[in-house]
XYZ file of C-alpha atoms in Angstrom:
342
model
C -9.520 2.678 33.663
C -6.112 3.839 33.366
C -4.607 6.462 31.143
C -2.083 3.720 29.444
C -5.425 1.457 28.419
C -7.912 4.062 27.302
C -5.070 4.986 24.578
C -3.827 1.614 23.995
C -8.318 1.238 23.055
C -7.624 4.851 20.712
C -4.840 2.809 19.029
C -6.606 -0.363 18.586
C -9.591 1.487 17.090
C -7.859 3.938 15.046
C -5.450 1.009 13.671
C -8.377 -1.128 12.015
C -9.909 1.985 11.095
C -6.649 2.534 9.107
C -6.933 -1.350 7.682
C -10.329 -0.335 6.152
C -8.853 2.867 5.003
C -5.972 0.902 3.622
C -8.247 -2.206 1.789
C -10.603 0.578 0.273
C -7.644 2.324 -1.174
C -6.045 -0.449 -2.293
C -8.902 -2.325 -3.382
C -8.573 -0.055 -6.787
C -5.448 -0.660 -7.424
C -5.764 -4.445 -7.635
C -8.734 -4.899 -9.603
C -8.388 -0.997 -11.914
C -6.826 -3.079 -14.654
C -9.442 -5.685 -14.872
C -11.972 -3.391 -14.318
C -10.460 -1.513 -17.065
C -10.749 -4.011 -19.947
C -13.816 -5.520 -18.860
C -12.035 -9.219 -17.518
C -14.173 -8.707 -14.455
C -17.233 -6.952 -13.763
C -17.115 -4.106 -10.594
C -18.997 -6.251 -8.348
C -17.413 -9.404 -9.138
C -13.896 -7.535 -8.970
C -14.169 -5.953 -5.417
C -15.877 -9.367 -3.843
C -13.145 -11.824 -5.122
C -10.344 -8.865 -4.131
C -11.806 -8.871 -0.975
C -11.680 -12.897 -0.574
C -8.180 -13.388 -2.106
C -6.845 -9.626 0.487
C -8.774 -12.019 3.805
C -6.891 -15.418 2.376
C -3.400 -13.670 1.869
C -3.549 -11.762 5.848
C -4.593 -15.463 7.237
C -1.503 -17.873 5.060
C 1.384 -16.284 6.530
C 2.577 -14.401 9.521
C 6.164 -13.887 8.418
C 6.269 -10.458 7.517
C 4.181 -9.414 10.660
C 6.743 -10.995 13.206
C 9.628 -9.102 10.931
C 8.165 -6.228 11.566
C 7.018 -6.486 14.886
C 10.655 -7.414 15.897
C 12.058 -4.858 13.794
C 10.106 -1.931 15.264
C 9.429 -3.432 18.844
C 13.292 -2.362 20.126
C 12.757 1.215 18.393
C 9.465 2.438 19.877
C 9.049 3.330 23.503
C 6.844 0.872 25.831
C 3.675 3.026 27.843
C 2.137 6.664 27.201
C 4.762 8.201 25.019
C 4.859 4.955 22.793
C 0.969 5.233 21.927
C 0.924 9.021 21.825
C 3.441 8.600 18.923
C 1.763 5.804 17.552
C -1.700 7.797 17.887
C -0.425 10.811 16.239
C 0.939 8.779 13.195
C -2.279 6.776 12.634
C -3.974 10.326 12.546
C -1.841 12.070 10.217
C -0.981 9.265 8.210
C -5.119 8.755 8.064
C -5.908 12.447 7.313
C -3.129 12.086 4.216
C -4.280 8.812 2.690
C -8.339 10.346 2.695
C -6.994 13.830 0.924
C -5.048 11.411 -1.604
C -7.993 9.487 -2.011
C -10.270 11.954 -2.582
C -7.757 13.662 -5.347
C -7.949 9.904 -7.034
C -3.942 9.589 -6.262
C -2.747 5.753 -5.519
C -0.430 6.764 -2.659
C 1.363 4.140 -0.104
C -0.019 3.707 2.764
C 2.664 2.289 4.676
C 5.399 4.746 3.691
C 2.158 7.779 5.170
C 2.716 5.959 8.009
C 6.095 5.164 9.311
C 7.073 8.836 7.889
C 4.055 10.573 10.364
C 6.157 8.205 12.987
C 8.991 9.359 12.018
C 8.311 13.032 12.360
C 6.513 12.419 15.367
C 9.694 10.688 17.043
C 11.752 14.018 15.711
C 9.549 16.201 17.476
C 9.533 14.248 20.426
C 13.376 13.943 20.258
C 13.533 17.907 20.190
C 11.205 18.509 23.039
C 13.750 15.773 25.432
C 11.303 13.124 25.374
C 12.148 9.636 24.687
C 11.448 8.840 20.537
C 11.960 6.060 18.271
C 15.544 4.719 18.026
C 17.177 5.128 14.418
C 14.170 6.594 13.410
C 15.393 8.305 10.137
C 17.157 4.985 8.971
C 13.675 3.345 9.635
C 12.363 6.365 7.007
C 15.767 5.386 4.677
C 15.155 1.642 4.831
C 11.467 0.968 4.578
C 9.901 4.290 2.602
C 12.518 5.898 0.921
C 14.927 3.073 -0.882
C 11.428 0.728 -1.144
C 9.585 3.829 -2.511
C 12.365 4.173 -5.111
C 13.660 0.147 -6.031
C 10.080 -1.244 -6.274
C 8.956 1.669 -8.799
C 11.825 0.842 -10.549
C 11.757 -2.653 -10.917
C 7.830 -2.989 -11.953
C 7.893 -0.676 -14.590
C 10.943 -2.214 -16.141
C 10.225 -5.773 -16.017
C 6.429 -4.712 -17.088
C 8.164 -2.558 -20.252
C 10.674 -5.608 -21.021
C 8.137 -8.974 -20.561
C 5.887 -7.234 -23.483
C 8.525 -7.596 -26.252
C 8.419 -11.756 -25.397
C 4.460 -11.754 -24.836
C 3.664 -10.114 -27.976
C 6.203 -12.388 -29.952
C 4.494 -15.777 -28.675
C 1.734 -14.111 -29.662
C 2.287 -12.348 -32.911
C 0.379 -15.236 -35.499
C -2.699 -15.080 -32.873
C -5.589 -12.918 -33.715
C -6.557 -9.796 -31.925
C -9.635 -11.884 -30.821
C -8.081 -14.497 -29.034
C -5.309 -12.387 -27.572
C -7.704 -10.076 -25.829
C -10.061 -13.302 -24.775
C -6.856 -14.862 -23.083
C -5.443 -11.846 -21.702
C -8.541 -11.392 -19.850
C -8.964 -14.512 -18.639
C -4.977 -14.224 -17.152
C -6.212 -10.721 -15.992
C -8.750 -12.027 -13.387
C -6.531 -14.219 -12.104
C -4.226 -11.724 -11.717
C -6.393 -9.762 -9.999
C -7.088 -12.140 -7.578
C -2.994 -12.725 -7.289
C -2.943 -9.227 -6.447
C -5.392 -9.022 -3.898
C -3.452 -12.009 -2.079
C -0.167 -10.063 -2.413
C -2.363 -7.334 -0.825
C -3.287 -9.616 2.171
C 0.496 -10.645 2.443
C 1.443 -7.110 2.536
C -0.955 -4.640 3.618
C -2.192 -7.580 5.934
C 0.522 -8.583 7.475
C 1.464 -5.118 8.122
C -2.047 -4.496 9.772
C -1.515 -7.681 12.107
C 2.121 -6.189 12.739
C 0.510 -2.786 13.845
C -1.862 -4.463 16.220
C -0.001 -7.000 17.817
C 2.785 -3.342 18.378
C 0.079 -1.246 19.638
C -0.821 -3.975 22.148
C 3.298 -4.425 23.308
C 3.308 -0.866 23.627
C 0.566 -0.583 25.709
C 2.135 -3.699 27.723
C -1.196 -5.366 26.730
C 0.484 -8.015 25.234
C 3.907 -9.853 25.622
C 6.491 -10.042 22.826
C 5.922 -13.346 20.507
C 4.135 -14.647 17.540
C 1.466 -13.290 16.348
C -2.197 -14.449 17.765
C -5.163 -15.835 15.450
C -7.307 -13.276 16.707
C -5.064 -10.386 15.818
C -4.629 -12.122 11.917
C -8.332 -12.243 11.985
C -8.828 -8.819 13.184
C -6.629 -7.351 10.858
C -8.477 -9.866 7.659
C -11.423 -8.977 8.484
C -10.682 -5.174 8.602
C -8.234 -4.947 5.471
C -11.474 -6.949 3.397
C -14.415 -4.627 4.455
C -12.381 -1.927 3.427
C -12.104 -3.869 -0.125
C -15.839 -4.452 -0.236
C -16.111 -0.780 0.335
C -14.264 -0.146 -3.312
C -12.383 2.915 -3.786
C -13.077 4.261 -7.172
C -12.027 7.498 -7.356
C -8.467 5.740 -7.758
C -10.081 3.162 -9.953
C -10.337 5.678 -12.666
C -7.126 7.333 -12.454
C -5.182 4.046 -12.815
C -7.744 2.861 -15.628
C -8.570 6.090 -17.155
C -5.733 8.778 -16.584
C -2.424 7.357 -16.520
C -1.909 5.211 -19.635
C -4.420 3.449 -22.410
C -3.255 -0.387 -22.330
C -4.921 -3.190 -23.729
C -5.796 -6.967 -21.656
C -2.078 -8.054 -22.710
C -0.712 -5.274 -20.806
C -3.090 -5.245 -17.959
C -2.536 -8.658 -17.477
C 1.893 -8.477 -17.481
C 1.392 -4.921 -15.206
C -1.048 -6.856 -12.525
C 1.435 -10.136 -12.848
C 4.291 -8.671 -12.350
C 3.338 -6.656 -9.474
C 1.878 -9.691 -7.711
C 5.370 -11.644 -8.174
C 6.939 -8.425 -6.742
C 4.226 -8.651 -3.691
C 4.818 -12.316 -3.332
C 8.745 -12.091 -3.088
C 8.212 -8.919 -0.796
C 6.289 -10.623 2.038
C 7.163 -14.089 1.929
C 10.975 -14.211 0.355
C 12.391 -10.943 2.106
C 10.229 -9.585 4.848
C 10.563 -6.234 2.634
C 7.004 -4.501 3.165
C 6.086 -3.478 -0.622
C 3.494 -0.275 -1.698
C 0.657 -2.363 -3.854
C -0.420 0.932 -5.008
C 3.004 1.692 -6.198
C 3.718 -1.445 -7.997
C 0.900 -1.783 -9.527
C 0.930 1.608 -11.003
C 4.438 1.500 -12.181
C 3.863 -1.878 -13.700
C 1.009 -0.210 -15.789
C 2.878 2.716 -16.753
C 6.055 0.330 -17.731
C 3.626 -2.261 -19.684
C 1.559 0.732 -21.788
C 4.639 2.372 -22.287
C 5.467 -0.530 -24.291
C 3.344 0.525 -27.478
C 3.523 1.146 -31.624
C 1.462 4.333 -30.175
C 2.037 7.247 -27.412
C -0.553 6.160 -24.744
C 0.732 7.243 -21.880
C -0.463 10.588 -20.233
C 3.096 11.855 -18.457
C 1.503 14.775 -17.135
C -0.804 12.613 -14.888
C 1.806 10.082 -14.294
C 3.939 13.187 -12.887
C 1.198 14.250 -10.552
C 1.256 10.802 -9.198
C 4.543 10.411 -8.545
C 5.053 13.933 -7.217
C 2.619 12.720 -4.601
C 4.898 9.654 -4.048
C 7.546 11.745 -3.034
C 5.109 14.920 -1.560
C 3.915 11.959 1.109
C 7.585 11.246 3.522
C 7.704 15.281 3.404
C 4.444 15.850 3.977
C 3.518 13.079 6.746
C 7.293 13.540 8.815
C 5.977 17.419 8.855
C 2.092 16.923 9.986
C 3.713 13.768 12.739
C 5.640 16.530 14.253
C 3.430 19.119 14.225
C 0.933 16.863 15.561
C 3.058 15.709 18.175
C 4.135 18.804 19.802
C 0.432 20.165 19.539
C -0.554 17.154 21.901
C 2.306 17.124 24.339
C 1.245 19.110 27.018
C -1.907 16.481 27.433
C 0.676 13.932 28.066
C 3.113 16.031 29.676
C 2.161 13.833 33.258
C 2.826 10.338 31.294
């Protein structure tokens, strides 16, 4: 077996092992609001997040051939593409189980192209042949993303509660709640298919590079066994929960109510929705979902939001380009003499 195919098998592996990563991760931040205010039960939660993540990878492949054609002209075909791709996916892994573990909703697509971008840096420096436009790639898809989309949810989330709790100022507190939670599990579920349209798609989109780059594979749509691959992968990491994260979003940020769970997990599905299948834009779930909450509890007669652990999490937001560019090149050089023949 050659050199070029044993790593292209490394990346394969170490790509769905990523997807699982990514779905168990995630997995709390779709269903943390429900969970929250009791719409759904744990159980029932993770299992329909986990249906809804496997149904949103399979509708579409638009945002996976974007992004395949997008990064397919930047990374290098053969031993020094998968090296770099090997390195991110092991940095970018490393970061998103420390972040876990600490209970901090990171994104794991901008740990990711960052670890690739450092790694291309480093492989730049040493004369090697790196990713093309590689810090507009960080710009365009981490940074301004990163930025816009935290933006956007927690503003709309803030706003849409002055109209919600208008319509629904004669109800009682009763009915309010009963509704809200009835909109929050479907929600949910919206969320978990703007997770499969995102997180998903971007899975498929890894694959179906790993396998051009290891001229496995020509150019070209994406195949029904790499969607599948990537559902199946992206759900089992849902089943697994993740809720270490599940607390912090429900627990440690901000005390909301079912009418403000329910606008925060809306309005970050919307955001999901337009993302993937309106402008190709890959979108953090964790990120808009966690602004949205923060925007939608700010909204209160009442303080509820904890800014100190809101800061933590978005220092992290911001720690993760720095820290993932730094451990892809440091990662990169450390391995370059093993592929110093390829």
């Amino acid at each position: 077996m050659t050199l070029i195919s044993v790593l292209t098998a490394v990346a394969l592996v170490l790509t769905l092992a990523y997807a699982v990563l990514n779905g168990m991760r995630d997995a709390s931040t779709a269903v943390a609001a429900s969970v929250r205010t009791r719409a759904l039960r744990p159980g029932i939660a993770v299992s329909v997040a986990a249906l809804f993540a496997f149904l949103g990878t399979m509708g579409t492949s638009g945002l996976s051939v974007a992004l395949v054609q997008e990064l397919n002209f930047n990374v290098p075909e053969g031993v020094l593409g998968l090296k770099l791709l090997i390195c991110s996916l092991l940095v970018a892994g490393a970061w998103g189980i420390y972040c876990w573990w600490r209970g901090l909703p990171i994104s794991s697509t901008h740990a990711l192209l960052s670890a690739l971008v450092g790694g291309s840096g480093a492989s730049a420096l040493m004369g090697d042949q790196s990713v093309s436009n590689a810090w507009g790639l960080l710009l365009s898809s981490v940074i301004l993303p990163m930025l816009l989309a935290s933006v956007i949810a927690y503003t709309l989330s803030y706003l849409l509660v002055f109209p919600a709790t208008r319509l629904l100022r004669y109800n009682t507190s009763r009915s309010v709640n009963e509704g809200s939670r009835a909109g929050q599990a479907v929600a949910a579920g919206a969320v978990a298919l703007g997770l499969g349209l995102q997180d998903g798609q971007r899975t498929a989109a890894l694959l179906s590079l790993v396998l051009i780059t290891g001229q496995a594979m020509d150019p070209g749509p994406v195949t029904l066994a790499i969607q599948l691959s990537a559902a199946f992968a992206l759900s089992f990491g849902v089943l697994l929960g993740g809720w270490r994260i599940t607390y912090t979003l429900g627990r440690r940020l901000v005390n909301f109510d079912p009418l403000r769970g329910m606008i925060a997990q809306g309005v970050a599905a919307v955001m999901l929705f337009v993302g993937s299948l309106v402008l190709h834009l890959p979108l953090s779930t964790n990120q808009s979902v966690t602004s949205g909450i923060v925007g939608a509890g700010r909204n209160q007669a009442f303080e509820s939001v904890v800014w100190r652990n809101v800061l933590r999490v978005f220092r992290h937001w911001l720690l993760t380009p720095v820290a993932c560019v730094a451990g892809g090149a440091i990662l990169t050089l450390a391995v370059r003499p093993l592929f110093a023949a390829g």
